């Protein structure tokens, strides 16, 4: 299914604040299907949204190590 109808500029990373724990757990972990450095790209995407990282740590504490790795990318 194509997602060409979605305009990414209409959304921010704040959208993650609406997700359930299981979705956050899936997104905030290594994804083998992703072509490229997922942690680096997520770090850049979330660099302007430290509140989203904090929210994800509280909502899915099992992702804390990966979120710390993502956060280190933006520094």
mmCIF file of C-alpha atoms in Angstrom:
data_model
loop_
_atom_site.group_PDB
_atom_site.id
_atom_site.type_symbol
_atom_site.label_atom_id
_atom_site.label_comp_id
_atom_site.label_asym_id
_atom_site.label_seq_id
_atom_site.Cartn_x
_atom_site.Cartn_y
_atom_site.Cartn_z
ATOM 1 C CA UNK A 1 0.000 0.000 0.000
ATOM 2 C CA UNK A 2 1.348 3.379 -0.969
ATOM 3 C CA UNK A 3 1.367 6.278 1.476
ATOM 4 C CA UNK A 4 1.781 8.998 -1.153
ATOM 5 C CA UNK A 5 -1.415 10.652 0.080
ATOM 6 C CA UNK A 6 0.266 11.529 3.391
ATOM 7 C CA UNK A 7 2.072 14.860 3.383
ATOM 8 C CA UNK A 8 4.821 14.553 6.027
ATOM 9 C CA UNK A 9 5.024 18.343 6.346
ATOM 10 C CA UNK A 10 1.544 18.331 7.899
ATOM 11 C CA UNK A 11 2.836 16.439 10.955
ATOM 12 C CA UNK A 12 5.535 16.832 13.586
ATOM 13 C CA UNK A 13 7.280 14.314 15.807
ATOM 14 C CA UNK A 14 4.779 15.355 18.490
ATOM 15 C CA UNK A 15 2.484 12.822 16.831
ATOM 16 C CA UNK A 16 4.444 10.149 18.735
ATOM 17 C CA UNK A 17 2.801 11.471 21.910
ATOM 18 C CA UNK A 18 -0.465 9.934 20.689
ATOM 19 C CA UNK A 19 0.896 6.401 20.306
ATOM 20 C CA UNK A 20 0.343 3.392 22.540
ATOM 21 C CA UNK A 21 3.190 1.724 24.387
ATOM 22 C CA UNK A 22 3.496 -1.225 22.006
ATOM 23 C CA UNK A 23 3.876 1.118 19.010
ATOM 24 C CA UNK A 24 6.534 3.186 20.783
ATOM 25 C CA UNK A 25 8.335 -0.034 21.694
ATOM 26 C CA UNK A 26 8.285 -1.054 18.010
ATOM 27 C CA UNK A 27 9.424 2.323 16.679
ATOM 28 C CA UNK A 28 12.070 2.946 19.350
ATOM 29 C CA UNK A 29 14.063 -0.197 18.706
ATOM 30 C CA UNK A 30 16.407 -1.406 15.980
ATOM 31 C CA UNK A 31 14.357 -2.005 12.857
ATOM 32 C CA UNK A 32 15.907 -4.545 10.474
ATOM 33 C CA UNK A 33 13.602 -3.476 7.655
ATOM 34 C CA UNK A 34 15.051 0.060 7.610
ATOM 35 C CA UNK A 35 17.698 0.714 4.947
ATOM 36 C CA UNK A 36 20.281 2.945 6.600
ATOM 37 C CA UNK A 37 21.367 3.896 10.099
ATOM 38 C CA UNK A 38 18.055 3.954 11.951
ATOM 39 C CA UNK A 39 19.450 5.297 15.253
ATOM 40 C CA UNK A 40 21.210 8.155 13.453
ATOM 41 C CA UNK A 41 18.124 9.115 11.453
ATOM 42 C CA UNK A 42 15.830 8.916 14.493
ATOM 43 C CA UNK A 43 18.335 10.983 16.477
ATOM 44 C CA UNK A 44 18.295 13.708 13.867
ATOM 45 C CA UNK A 45 14.504 13.590 13.590
ATOM 46 C CA UNK A 46 14.027 13.829 17.368
ATOM 47 C CA UNK A 47 16.822 16.339 18.047
ATOM 48 C CA UNK A 48 14.313 19.202 18.174
ATOM 49 C CA UNK A 49 11.869 17.198 20.292
ATOM 50 C CA UNK A 50 13.551 16.252 23.596
ATOM 51 C CA UNK A 51 10.119 16.175 25.248
ATOM 52 C CA UNK A 52 9.134 13.319 22.924
ATOM 53 C CA UNK A 53 12.168 11.305 24.025
ATOM 54 C CA UNK A 54 11.299 11.938 27.682
ATOM 55 C CA UNK A 55 7.703 10.894 27.052
ATOM 56 C CA UNK A 56 8.787 7.674 25.355
ATOM 57 C CA UNK A 57 11.106 6.843 28.258
ATOM 58 C CA UNK A 58 8.215 7.169 30.685
ATOM 59 C CA UNK A 59 5.691 5.363 28.493
ATOM 60 C CA UNK A 60 8.013 2.508 27.442
ATOM 61 C CA UNK A 61 10.884 2.288 29.956
ATOM 62 C CA UNK A 62 12.243 -0.812 28.244
ATOM 63 C CA UNK A 63 13.349 1.466 25.376
ATOM 64 C CA UNK A 64 15.461 3.763 27.584
ATOM 65 C CA UNK A 65 18.842 2.412 26.426
ATOM 66 C CA UNK A 66 17.934 2.814 22.774
ATOM 67 C CA UNK A 67 16.483 6.281 23.374
ATOM 68 C CA UNK A 68 19.712 7.327 25.105
ATOM 69 C CA UNK A 69 21.612 6.140 22.041
ATOM 70 C CA UNK A 70 19.272 8.125 19.796
ATOM 71 C CA UNK A 71 19.662 11.223 21.957
ATOM 72 C CA UNK A 72 23.479 10.968 21.830
ATOM 73 C CA UNK A 73 23.363 11.217 18.024
ATOM 74 C CA UNK A 74 22.073 14.770 18.089
ATOM 75 C CA UNK A 75 24.928 16.076 20.251
#
